[in-house]
PDB file of C-alpha atoms in Angstrom:
ATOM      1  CA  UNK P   1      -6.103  30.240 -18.798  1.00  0.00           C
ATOM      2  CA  UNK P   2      -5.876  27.075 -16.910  1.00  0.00           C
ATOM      3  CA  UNK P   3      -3.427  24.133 -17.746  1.00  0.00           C
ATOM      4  CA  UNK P   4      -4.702  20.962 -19.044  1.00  0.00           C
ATOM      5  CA  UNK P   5      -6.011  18.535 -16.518  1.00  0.00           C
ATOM      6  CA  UNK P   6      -3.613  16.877 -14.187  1.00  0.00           C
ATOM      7  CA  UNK P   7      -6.157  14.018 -13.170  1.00  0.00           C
ATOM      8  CA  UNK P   8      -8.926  12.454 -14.797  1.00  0.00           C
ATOM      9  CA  UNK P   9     -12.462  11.928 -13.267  1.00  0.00           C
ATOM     10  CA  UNK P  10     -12.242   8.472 -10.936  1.00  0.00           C
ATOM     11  CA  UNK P  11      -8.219   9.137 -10.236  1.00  0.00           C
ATOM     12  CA  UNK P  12      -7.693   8.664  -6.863  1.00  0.00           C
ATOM     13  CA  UNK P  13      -5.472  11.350  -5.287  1.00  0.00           C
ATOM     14  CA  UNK P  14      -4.208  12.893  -1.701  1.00  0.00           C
ATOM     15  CA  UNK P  15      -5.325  16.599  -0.656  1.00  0.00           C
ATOM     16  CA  UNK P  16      -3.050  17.143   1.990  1.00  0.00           C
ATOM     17  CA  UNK P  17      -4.306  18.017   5.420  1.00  0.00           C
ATOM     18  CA  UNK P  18      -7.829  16.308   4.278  1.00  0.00           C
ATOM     19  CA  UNK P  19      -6.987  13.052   3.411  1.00  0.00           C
ATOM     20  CA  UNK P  20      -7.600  10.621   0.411  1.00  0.00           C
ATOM     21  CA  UNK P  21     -10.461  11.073  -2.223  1.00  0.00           C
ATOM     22  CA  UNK P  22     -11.199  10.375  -5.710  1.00  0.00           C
ATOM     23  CA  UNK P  23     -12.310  12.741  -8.565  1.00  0.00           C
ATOM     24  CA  UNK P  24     -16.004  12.198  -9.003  1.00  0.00           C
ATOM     25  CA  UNK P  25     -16.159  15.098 -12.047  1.00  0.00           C
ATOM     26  CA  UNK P  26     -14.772  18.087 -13.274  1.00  0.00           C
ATOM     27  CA  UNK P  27     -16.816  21.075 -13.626  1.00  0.00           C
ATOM     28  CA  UNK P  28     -16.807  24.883 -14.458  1.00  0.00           C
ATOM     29  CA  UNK P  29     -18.106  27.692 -12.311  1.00  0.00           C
ATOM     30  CA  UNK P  30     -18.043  31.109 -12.566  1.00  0.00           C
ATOM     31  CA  UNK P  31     -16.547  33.569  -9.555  1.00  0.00           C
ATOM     32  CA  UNK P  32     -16.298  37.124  -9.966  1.00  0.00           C
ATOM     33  CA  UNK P  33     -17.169  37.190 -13.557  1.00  0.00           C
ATOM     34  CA  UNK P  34     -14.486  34.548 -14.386  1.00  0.00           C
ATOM     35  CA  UNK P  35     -14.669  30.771 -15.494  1.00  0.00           C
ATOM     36  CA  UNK P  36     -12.591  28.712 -13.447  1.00  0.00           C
ATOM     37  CA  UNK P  37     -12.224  24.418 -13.810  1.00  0.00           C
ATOM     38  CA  UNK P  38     -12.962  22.499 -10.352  1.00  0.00           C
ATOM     39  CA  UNK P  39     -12.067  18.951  -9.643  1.00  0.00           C
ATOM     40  CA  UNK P  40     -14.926  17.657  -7.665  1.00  0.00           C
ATOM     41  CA  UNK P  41     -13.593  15.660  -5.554  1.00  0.00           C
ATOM     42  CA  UNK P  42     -15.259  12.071  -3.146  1.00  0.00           C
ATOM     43  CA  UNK P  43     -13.683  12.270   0.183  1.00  0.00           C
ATOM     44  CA  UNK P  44     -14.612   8.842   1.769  1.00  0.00           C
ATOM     45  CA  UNK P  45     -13.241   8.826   5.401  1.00  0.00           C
ATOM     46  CA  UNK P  46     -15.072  11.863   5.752  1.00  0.00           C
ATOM     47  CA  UNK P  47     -17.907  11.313   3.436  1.00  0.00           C
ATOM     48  CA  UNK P  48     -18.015  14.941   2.020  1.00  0.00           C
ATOM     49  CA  UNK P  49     -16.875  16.472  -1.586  1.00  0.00           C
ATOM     50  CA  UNK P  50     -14.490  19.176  -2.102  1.00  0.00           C
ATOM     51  CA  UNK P  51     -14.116  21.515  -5.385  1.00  0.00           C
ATOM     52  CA  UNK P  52     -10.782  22.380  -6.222  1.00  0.00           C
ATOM     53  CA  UNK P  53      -9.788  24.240  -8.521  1.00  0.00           C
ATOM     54  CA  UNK P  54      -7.450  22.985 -11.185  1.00  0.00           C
ATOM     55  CA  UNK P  55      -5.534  25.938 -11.528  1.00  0.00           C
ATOM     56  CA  UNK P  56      -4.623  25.866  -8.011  1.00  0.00           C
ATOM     57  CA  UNK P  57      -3.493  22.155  -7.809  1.00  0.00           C
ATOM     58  CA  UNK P  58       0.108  22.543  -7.380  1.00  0.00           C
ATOM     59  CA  UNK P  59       0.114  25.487  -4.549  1.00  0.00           C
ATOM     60  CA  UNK P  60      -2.191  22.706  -2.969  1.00  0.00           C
ATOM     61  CA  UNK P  61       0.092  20.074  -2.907  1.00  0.00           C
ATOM     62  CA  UNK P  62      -2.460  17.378  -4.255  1.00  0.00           C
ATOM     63  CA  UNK P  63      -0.874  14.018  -5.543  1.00  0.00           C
ATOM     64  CA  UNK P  64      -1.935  10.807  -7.154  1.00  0.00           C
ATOM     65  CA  UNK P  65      -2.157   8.199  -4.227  1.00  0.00           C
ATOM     66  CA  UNK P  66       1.374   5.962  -3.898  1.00  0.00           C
ATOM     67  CA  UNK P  67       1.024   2.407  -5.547  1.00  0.00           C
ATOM     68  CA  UNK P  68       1.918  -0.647  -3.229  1.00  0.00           C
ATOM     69  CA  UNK P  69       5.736  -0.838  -3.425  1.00  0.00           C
ATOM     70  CA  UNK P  70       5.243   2.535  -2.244  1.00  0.00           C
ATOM     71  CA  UNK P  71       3.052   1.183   0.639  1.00  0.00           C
ATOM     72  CA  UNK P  72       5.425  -1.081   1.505  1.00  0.00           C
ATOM     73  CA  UNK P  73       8.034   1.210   1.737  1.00  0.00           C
ATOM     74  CA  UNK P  74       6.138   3.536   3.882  1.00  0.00           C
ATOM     75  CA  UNK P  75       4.953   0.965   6.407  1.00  0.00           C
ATOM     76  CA  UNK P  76       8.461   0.109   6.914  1.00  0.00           C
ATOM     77  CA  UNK P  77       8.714   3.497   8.453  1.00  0.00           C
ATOM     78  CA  UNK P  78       7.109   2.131  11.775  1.00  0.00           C
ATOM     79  CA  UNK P  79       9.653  -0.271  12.426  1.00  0.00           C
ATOM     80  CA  UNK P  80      12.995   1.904  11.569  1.00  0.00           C
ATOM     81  CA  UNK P  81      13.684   5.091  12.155  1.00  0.00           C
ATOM     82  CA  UNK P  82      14.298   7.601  14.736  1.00  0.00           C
ATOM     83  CA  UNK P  83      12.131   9.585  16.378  1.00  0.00           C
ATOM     84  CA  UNK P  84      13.325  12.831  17.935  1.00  0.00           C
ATOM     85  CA  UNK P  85      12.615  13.278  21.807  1.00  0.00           C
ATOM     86  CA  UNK P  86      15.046  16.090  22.460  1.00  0.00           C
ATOM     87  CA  UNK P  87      12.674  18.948  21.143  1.00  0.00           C
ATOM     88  CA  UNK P  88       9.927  21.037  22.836  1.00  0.00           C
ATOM     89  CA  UNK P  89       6.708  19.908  22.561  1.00  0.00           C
ATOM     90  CA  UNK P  90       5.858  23.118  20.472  1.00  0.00           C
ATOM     91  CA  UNK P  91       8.843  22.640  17.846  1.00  0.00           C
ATOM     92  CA  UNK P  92       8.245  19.218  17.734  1.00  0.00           C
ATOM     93  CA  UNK P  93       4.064  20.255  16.787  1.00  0.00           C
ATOM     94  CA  UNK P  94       5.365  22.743  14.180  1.00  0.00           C
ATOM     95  CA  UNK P  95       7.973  20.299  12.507  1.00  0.00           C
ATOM     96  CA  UNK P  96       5.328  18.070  12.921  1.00  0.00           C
ATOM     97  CA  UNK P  97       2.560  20.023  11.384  1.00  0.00           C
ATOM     98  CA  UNK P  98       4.858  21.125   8.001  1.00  0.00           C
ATOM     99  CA  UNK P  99       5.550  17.348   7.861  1.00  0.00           C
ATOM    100  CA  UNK P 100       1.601  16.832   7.046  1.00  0.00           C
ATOM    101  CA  UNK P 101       1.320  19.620   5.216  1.00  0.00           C
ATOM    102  CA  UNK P 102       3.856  18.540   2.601  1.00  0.00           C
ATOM    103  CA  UNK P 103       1.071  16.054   1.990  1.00  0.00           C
ATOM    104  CA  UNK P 104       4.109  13.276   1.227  1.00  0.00           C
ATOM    105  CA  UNK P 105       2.669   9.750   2.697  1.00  0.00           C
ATOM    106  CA  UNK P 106       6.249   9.121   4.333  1.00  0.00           C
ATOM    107  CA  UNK P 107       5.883  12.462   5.938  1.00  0.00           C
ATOM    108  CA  UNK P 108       2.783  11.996   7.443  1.00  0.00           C
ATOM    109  CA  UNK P 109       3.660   8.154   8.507  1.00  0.00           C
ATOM    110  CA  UNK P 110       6.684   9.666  10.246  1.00  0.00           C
ATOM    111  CA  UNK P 111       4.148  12.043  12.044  1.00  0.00           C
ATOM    112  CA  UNK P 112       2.069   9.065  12.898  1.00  0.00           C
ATOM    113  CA  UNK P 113       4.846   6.971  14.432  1.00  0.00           C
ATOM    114  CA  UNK P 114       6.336   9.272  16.874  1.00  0.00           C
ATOM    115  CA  UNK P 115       3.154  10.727  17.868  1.00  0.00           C
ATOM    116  CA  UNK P 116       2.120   7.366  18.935  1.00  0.00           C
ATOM    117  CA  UNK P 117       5.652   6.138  20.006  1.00  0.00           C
ATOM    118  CA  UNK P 118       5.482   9.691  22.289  1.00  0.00           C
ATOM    119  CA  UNK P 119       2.024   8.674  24.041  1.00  0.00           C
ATOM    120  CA  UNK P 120       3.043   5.795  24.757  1.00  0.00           C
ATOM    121  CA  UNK P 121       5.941   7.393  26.978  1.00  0.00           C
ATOM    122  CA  UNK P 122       3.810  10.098  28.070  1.00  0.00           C
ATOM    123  CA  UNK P 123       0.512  10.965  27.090  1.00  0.00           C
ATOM    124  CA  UNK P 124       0.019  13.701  24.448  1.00  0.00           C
ATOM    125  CA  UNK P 125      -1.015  17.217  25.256  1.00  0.00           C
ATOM    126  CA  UNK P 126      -4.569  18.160  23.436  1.00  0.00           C
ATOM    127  CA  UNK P 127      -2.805  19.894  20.368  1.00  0.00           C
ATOM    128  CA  UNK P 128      -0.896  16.694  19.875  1.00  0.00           C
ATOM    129  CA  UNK P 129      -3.366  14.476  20.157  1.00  0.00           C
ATOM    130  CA  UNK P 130      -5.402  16.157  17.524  1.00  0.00           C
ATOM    131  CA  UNK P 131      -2.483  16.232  15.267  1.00  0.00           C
ATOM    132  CA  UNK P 132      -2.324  12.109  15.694  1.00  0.00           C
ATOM    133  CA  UNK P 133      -5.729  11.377  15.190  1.00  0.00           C
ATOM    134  CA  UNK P 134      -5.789  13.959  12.171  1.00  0.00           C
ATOM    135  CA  UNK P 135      -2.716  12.441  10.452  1.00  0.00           C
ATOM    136  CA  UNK P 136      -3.816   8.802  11.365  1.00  0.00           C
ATOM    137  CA  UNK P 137      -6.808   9.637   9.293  1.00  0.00           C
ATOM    138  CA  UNK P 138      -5.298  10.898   6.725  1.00  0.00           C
ATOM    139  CA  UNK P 139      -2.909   8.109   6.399  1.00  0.00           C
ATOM    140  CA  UNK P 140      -5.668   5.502   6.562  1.00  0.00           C
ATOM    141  CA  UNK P 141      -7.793   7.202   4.091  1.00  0.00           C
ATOM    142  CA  UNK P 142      -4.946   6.684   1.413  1.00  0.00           C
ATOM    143  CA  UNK P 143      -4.464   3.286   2.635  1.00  0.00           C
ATOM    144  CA  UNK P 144      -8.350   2.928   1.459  1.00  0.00           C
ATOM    145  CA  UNK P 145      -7.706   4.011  -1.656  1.00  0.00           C
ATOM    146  CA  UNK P 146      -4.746   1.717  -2.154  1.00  0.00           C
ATOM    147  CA  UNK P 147      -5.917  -1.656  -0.679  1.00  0.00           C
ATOM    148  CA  UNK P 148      -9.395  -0.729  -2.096  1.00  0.00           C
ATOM    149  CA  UNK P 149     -11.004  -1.611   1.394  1.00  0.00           C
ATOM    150  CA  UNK P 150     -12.898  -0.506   4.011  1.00  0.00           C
ATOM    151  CA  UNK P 151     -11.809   2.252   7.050  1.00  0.00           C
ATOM    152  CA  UNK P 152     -11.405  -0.840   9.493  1.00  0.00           C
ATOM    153  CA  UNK P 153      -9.205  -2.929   7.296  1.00  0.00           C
ATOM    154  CA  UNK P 154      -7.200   0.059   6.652  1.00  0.00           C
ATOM    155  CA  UNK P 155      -6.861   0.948  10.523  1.00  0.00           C
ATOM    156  CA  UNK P 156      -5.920  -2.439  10.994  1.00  0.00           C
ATOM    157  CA  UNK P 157      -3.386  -2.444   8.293  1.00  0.00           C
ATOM    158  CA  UNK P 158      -1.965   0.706  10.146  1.00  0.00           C
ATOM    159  CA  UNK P 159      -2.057  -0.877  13.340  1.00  0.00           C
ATOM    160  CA  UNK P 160      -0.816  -4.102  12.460  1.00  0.00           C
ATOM    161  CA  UNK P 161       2.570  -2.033  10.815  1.00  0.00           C
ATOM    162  CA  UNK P 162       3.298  -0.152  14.535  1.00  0.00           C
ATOM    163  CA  UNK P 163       5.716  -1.745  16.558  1.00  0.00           C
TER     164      UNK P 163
END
């Protein structure tokens, strides 16, 4: 038995490690002989749709997208803050990677800022550099979703925040 739903169809949520998208329907399937409930959810950056099932939401780490306070806060993180230099490129990509993972929007801002402070010290390594352009996307496909705009005033948004 599944809980009640969390979201309702047209809530706009983060999936971490895929980004921003909003709940186009809900819809039962059977697997192995069992009915299971599956958000069906829009994925704009991307333009694909992911089921997810609603019994699994919490293991997932999905959340409602932050409101614009929130924003505010978060953007703030570009211009304060410390980034840590001291650490090997490969603890600094693990720390890195449970950062996105957690799915938090602060998280993955922090991500974003020293990845991109880093490069512009010394460029990234090929690991790293997928890691920025994967949590810049994610970032800007919640910043979509909360400024209700397009992918290019949301990358300008982010860029405008970076110092």
């Amino acid at each position: 038995m599944e809980v009640d739903e969390l979201f309702q169809i047209g809530d706009k949520i983060i999936y971490p490690m895929h980004g921003a998208g909003v709940i186009k329907s809900i819809e039962e399937k059977e697997f192995l002989g069992e009915k299971h409930r599956y958000y069906v959810i829009s994925m704009p950056i991307s333009n694909m749709q992911v089921m997810v099932p609603i019994g699994k939401l919490s293991k997932l780490g999905i959340r409602p997208i932050v409101n614009h306070l929130k924003l505010e806060d978060v953007l703030r993180i570009f211009h304060h803050g410390e980034t840590t230099q001291l650490l090997p490129w490969k603890q600094r990509y693990d720390l890195n990677m449970k950062k996105i993972k957690t799915g938090k929007i602060e998280d993955g801002a922090e991500v974003v800022r020293d990845l991109m402070r880093r490069n512009k010290e010394k460029a990234l390594n090929s690991s790293e550099k997928r890691m920025l352009d994967n949590a810049r996307q994610i970032l800007i496909s919640e910043l979509m979703l909360i400024g209700d705009c397009t992918e290019l005033q949301a990358t300008d948004l982010l860029n405008n925040s970076i110092d």
